Coordinates of C-alpha atoms in Angstrom, one line a residue:
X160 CA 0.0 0.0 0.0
X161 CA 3.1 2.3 -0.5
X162 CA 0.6 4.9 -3.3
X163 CA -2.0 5.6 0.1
X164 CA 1.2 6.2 2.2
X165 CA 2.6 8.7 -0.3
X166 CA -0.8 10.2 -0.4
X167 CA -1.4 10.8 3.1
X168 CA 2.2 11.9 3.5
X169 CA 1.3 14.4 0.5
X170 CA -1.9 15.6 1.5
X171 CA -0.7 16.6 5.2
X172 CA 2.6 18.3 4.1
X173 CA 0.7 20.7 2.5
X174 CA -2.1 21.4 5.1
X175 CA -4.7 19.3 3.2
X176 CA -5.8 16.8 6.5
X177 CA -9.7 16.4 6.6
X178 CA -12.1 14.3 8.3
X179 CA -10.9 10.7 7.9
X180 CA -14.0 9.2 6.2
X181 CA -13.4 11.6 3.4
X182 CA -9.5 10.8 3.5
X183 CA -10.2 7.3 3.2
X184 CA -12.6 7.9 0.2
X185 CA -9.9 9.6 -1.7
X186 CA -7.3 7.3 -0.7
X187 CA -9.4 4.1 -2.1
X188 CA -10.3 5.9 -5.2
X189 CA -6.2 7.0 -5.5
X190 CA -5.2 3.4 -5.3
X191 CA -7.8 1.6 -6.9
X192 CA -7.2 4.0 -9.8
X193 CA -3.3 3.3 -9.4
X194 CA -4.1 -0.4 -9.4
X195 CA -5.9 -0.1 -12.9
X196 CA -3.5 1.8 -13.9
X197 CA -0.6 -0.6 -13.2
X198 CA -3.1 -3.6 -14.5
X199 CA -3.3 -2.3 -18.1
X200 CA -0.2 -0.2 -18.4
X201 CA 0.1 3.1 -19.8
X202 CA -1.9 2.6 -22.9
X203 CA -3.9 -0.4 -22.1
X204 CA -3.3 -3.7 -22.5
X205 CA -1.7 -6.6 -20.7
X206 CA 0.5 -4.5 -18.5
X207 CA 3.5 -6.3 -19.3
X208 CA 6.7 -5.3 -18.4
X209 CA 7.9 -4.2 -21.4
X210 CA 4.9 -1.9 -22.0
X211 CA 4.7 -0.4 -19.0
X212 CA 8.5 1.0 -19.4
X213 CA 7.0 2.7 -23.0
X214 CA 5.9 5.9 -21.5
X215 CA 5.3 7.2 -17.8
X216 CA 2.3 8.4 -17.3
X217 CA 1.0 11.3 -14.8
X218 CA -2.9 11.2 -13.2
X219 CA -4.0 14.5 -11.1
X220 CA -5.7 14.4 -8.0
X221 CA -7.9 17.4 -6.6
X222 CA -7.5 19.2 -3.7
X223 CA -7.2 22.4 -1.4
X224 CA -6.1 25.2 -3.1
X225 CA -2.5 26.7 -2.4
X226 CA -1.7 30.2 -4.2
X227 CA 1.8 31.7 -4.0
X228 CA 2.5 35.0 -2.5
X229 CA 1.8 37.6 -5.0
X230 CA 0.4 37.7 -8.9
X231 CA 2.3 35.3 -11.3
X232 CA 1.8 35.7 -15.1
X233 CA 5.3 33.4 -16.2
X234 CA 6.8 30.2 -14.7
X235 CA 7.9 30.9 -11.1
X236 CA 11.5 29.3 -10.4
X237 CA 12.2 27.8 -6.7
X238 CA 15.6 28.1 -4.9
X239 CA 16.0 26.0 -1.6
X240 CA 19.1 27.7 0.1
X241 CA 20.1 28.7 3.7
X242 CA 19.5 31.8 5.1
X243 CA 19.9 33.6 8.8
X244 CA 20.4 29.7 9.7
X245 CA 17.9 28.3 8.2
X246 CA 17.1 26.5 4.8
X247 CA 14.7 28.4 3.1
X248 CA 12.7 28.1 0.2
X249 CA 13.2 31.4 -2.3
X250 CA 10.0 31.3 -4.8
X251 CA 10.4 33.9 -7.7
X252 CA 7.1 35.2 -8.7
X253 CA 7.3 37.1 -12.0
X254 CA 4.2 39.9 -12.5
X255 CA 3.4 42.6 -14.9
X256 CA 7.4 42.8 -16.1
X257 CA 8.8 43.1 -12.0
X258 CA 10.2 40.0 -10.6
X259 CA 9.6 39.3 -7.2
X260 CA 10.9 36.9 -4.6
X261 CA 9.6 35.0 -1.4
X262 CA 10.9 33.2 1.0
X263 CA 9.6 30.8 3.4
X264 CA 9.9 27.3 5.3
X265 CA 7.7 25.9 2.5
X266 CA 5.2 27.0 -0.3
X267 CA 2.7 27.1 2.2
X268 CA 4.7 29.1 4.3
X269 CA 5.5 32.0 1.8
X270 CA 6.4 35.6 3.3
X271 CA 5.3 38.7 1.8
X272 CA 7.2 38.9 -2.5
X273 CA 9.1 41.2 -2.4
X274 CA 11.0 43.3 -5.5
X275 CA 14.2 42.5 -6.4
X276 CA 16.3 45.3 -8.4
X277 CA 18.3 44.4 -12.0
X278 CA 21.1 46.1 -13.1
X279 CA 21.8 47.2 -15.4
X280 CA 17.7 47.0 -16.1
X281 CA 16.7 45.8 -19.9
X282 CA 14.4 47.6 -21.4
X283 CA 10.5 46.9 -21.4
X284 CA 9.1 44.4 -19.1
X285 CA 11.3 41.6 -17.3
X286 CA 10.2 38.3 -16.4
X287 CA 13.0 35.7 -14.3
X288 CA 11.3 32.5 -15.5
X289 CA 14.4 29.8 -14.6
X290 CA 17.6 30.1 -11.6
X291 CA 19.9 27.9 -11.1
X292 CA 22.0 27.7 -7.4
X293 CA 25.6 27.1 -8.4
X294 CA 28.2 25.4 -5.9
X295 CA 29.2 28.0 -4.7
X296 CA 26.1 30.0 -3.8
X297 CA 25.3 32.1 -6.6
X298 CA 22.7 32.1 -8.4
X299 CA 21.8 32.7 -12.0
X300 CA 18.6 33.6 -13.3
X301 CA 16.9 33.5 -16.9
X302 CA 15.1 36.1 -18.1
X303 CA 12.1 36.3 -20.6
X304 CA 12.4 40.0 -21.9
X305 CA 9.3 42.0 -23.8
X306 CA 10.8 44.7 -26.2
X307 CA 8.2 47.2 -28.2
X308 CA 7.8 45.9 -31.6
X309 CA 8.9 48.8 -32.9
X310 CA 10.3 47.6 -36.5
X311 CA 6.1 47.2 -36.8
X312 CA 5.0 50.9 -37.1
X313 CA 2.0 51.7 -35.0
X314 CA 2.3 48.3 -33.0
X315 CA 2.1 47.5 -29.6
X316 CA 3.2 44.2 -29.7
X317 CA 6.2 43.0 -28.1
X318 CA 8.9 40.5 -29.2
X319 CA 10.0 38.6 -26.5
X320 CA 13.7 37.1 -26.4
X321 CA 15.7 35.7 -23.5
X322 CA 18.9 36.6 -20.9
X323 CA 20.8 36.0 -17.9
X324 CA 21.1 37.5 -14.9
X325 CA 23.7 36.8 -11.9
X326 CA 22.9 37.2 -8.2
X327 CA 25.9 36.7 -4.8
X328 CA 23.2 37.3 -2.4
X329 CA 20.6 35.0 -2.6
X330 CA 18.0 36.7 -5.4
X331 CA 17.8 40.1 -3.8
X332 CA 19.9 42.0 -6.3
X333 CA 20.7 41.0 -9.8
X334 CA 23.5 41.8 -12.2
X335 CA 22.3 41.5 -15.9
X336 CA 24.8 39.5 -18.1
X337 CA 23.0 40.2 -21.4
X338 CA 20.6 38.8 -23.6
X339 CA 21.6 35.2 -24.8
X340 CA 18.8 33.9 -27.5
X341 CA 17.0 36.0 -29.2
X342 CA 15.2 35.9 -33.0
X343 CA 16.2 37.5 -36.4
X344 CA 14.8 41.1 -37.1
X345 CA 13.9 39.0 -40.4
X346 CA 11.8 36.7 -38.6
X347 CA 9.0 38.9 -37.7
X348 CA 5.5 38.7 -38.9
X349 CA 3.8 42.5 -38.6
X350 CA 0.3 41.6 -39.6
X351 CA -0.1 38.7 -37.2
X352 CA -3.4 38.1 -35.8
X353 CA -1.3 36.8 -32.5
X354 CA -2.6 39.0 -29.7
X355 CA 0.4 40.0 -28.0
X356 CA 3.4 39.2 -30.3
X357 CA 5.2 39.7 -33.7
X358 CA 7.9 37.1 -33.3
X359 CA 10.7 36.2 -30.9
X360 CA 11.5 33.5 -28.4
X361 CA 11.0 33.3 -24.9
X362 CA 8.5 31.4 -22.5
X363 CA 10.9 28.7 -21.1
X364 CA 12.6 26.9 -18.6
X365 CA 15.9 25.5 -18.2
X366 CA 17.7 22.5 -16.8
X367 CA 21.4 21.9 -15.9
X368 CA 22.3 18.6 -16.8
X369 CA 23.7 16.1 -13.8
X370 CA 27.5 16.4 -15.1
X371 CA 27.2 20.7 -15.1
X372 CA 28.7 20.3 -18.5
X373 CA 25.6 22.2 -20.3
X374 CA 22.7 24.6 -19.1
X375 CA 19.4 23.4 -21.6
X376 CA 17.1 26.0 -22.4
X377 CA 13.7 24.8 -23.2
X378 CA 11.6 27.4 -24.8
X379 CA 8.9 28.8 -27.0
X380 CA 9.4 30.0 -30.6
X381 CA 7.1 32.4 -32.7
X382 CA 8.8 33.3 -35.2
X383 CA 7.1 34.1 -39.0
X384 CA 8.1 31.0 -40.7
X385 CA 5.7 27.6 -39.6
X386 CA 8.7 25.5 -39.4
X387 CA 9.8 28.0 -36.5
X388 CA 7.4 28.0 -34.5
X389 CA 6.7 25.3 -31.4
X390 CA 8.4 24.3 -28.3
X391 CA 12.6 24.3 -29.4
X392 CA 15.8 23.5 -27.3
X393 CA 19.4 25.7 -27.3
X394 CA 22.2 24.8 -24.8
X395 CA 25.0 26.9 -23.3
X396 CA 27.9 25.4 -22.2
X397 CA 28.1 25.7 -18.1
X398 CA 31.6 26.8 -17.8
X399 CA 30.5 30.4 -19.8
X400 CA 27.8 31.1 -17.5
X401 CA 29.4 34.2 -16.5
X402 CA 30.1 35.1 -20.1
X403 CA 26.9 33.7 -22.1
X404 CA 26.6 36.2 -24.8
X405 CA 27.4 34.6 -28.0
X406 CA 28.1 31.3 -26.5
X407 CA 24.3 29.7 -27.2
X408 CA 23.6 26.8 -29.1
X409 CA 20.7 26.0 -30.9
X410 CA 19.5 22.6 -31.9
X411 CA 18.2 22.6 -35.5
X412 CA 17.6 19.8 -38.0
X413 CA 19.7 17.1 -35.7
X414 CA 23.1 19.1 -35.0
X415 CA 23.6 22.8 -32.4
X416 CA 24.7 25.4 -34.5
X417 CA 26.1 28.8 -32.7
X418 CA 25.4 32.3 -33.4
X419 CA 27.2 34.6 -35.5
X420 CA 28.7 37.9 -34.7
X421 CA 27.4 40.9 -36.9
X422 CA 27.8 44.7 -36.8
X423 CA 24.9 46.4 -37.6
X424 CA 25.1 48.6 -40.9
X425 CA 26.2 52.5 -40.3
X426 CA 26.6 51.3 -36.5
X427 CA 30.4 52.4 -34.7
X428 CA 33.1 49.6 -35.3
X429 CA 34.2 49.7 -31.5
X430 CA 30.0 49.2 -30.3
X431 CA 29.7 46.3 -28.8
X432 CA 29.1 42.8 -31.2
X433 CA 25.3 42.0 -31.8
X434 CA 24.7 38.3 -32.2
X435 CA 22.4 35.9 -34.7
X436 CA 20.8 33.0 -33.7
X437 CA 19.9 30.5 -35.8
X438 CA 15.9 29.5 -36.0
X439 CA 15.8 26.2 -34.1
X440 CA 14.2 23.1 -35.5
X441 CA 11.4 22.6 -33.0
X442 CA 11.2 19.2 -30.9
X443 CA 7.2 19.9 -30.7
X444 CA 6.7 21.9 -33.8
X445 CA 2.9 23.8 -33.9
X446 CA 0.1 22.4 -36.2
X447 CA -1.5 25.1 -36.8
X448 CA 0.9 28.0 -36.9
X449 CA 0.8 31.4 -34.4
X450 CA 0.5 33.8 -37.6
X451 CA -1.6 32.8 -40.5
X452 CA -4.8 35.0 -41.3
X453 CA -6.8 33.2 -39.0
X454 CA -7.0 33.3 -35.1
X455 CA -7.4 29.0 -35.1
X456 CA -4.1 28.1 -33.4
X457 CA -2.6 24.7 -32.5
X458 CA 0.6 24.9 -30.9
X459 CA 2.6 24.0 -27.6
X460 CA 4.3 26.9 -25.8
X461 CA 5.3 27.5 -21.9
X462 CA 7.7 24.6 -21.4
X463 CA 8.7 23.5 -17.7
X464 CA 11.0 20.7 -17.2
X465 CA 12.1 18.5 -14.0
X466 CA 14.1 15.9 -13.1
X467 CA 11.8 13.5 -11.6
X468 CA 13.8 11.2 -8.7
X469 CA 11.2 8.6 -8.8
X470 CA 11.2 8.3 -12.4
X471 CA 14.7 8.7 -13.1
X472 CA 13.4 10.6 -16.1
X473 CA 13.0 14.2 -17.1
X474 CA 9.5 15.5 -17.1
X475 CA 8.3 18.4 -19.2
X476 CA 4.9 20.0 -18.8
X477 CA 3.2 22.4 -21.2
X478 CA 0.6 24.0 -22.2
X479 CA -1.5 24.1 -25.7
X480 CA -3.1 26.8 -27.4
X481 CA -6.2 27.1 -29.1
X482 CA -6.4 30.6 -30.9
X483 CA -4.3 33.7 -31.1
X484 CA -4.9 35.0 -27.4
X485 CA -3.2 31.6 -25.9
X486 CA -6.8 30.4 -25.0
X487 CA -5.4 27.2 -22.9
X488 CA -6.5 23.7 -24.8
X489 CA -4.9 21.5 -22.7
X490 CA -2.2 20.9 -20.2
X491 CA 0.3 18.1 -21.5
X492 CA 2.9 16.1 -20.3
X493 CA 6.2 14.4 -21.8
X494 CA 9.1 12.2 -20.5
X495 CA 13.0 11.8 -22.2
X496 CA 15.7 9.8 -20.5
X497 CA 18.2 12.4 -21.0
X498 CA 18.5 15.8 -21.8
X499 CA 21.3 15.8 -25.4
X500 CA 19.0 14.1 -27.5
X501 CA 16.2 16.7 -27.9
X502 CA 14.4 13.3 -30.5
X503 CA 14.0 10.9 -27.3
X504 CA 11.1 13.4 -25.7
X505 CA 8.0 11.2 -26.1
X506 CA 4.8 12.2 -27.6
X507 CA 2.8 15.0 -25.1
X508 CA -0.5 13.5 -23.2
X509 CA -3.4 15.8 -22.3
X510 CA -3.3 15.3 -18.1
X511 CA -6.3 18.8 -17.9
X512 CA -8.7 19.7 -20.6
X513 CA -8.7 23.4 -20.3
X514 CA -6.5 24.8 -17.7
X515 CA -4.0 28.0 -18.2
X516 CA -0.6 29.3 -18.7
X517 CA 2.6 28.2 -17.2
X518 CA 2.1 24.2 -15.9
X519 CA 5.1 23.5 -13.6
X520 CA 5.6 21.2 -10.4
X521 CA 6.4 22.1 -6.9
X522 CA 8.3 19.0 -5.5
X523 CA 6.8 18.3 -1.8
X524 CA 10.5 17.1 -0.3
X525 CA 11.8 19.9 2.1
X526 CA 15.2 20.7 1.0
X527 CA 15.3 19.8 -2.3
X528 CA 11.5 19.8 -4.1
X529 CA 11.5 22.7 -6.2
X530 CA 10.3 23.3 -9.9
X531 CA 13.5 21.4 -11.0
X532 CA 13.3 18.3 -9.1
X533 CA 10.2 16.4 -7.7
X534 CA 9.1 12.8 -6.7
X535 CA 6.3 10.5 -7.1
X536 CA 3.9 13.1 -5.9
X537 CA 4.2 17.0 -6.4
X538 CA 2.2 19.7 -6.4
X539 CA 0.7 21.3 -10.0
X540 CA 0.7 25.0 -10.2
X541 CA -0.7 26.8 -13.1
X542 CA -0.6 30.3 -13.1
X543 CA 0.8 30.7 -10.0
X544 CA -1.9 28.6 -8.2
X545 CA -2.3 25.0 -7.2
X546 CA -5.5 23.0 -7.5
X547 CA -3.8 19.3 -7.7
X548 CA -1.9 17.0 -6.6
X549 CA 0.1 15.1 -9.4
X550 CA 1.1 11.1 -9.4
X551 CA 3.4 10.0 -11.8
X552 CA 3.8 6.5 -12.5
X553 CA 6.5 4.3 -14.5

């Protein structure tokens, strides 16, 4: 009966103990479910062991309802790290362009956000949407970046693209490294029906892999061009984390190509080096594309990816759009082994009809659960709020 033990385990961590004839309900339903489950195997079947070992699959469960401090309108990175003598957990909550930060004993146990300060600031709004603790304490932070379309006359669109930031004490202050991916000025669609955008890249997560050889940036890609547009992959080699600019990868038809230096025309010889990215080849590229004459729209976007302990596999949750203002389909789910192979992430499956922007887990281990790493049970935040638990099972 190890699923009910988890489940009880879950549900009091995060304040959810109620009378214990409903508790057992749910806990009969969970693992009678889980039993079936495990009978027919992820798509039916005898359950063999060879089938089940296809695909993982991922069940939600509902209950109480956990918010975290402040608004959210991107993904919302956790830190766990130890602060005034205690090991805290630091929950960035992105909203309106200002990153915030919180810190508590769990996500239950949030202080007040408060602002943190970027310097030098980009311009437009600023959104830190990944960090990542390195050995030594520091931590870096990934930036989605809004920018007026202003090559579209009379716009006010945006084009997003994405940097890094670098932080010594703990989140509150953040030095700005630069912008590290970003889309071609040639790339951009000016009578798109999208809502918000003209092209660019942003909406992503990222995931260092277990050797700290290379950072993997998982992200979203509008640019003009349908063979451009979907959920993509670029890398940056971990040892130029402190220098990124120009040092990005990008994963396109099967090999990473870099970008190139340029000097804009009729711009000063000694101005700093502007970079070109290559368009990536997208790992989940959209079926019906973000800029066509119609609003219709069928496309992945929002990545958030995990290492799942239980598992041993890398999770990656997104969402699905349905028309031009990101009207949620679906909320999916995918599994890869490993993280250099962008062609071994596995078909998505729909885990919520409807739903919202930015899917992403909240591990429930003290210490280590965060939006990077999780267990058999987590918590599901979408938009900043939490209305499930969610099982995954091999």
């Amino acid at each position: 009966m190890r699923h009910d033990r988890h489940l009880a385990s879950a549900l009091a961590d995060f304040g959810c103990r109620s009378q214990r004839g409903w508790l057992l309900v749910v806990l009969v339903v969970a693992v009678c479910a889980l039993t079936i489950l495990h009978a027919q195997g992820p798509f039916g079947g005898s359950g063999s062991p060879a089938a089940a070992a296809v695909t993982p699959t991922a069940t939600l469960l509902s209950t109480s309802t956990i918010r975290l401090t402040g608004a959210v309108d991107s993904n919302s990175p956790a830190v766990w790290d130890l602060t005034d003598g205690r090991v805290l957990l630091h929950m960035f909550t992105p909203w309106g362009g200002q990153p915030n930060q919180a810190r508590g004993a769990n996500v239950t146990r949030l202080g007040a956000a408060r602002r943190v300060e970027i310097s030098p600031l980009p311009p437009g709004g600023t959104w830190i949407e990944a960090v990542v603790k390195d050995v030594d304490g520091t931590m870096y932070g990934y930036y989605h970046n809004e920018r007026g379309a202003t090559v579209c006359p009379g716009s006010d669109k945006v084009i997003p693209r994405i940097g890094v930031l670098r932080s010594i004490d703990q989140g509150l202050t953040w030095q700005n490294l630069g912008i590290i991916l970003e889309a071609s000025p040639r790339s951009f669609d000016c009578e798109t029906t999208n809502r918000f955008l003209v092209g660019g890249v942003g909406d992503f997560s990222v995931m260092l892999d277990p050797d700290s050889t290379d950072l993997y940036i998982f992200f979203s890609e509008y640019e003009r061009s349908p063979r451009s547009q979907g959920v993509a992959v670029a890398r940056l080699t971990w040892a130029n984390r402190d220098e990124p600019v120009g040092k990005v990868t990008v994963w396109r038809n099967g090999v990473w190509l870099p970008a190139r230096p340029f000097v804009p025309r009729g711009a000063d010889p000694d101005a700093a080096i502007r970079w070109t990215y290559p368009a990536a080849t997208p790992i989940y590229p959209a079926e019906e594309e973000w800029h066509d004459d119609d609003t219709h729209v069928d496309a992945f976007w929002g990545p958030s990816v995990h290492w799942n302990t239980y598992l041993q596999q890398y999770v990656m949750l997104l969402s699905k759009a349905k028309d031009s203002n990101f009207t949620a389909e679906g909320i999916y789910v995918a599994f890869s082994p490993q993280l250099d192979d962008p062609e071994l992430w596995s078909t998505p499956i729909k885990i919520l009809d409807g739903g919202s922007w930015y899917p992403q887990v909240i591990g429930l281990e003290a210490g280590t659960g965060t939006d990077k790493v999780a267990g058999e049970w987590a918590r599901l935040f979408i938009s900043g709020r939490s209305n499930y638990l969610i099982h995954f099972s091999k």
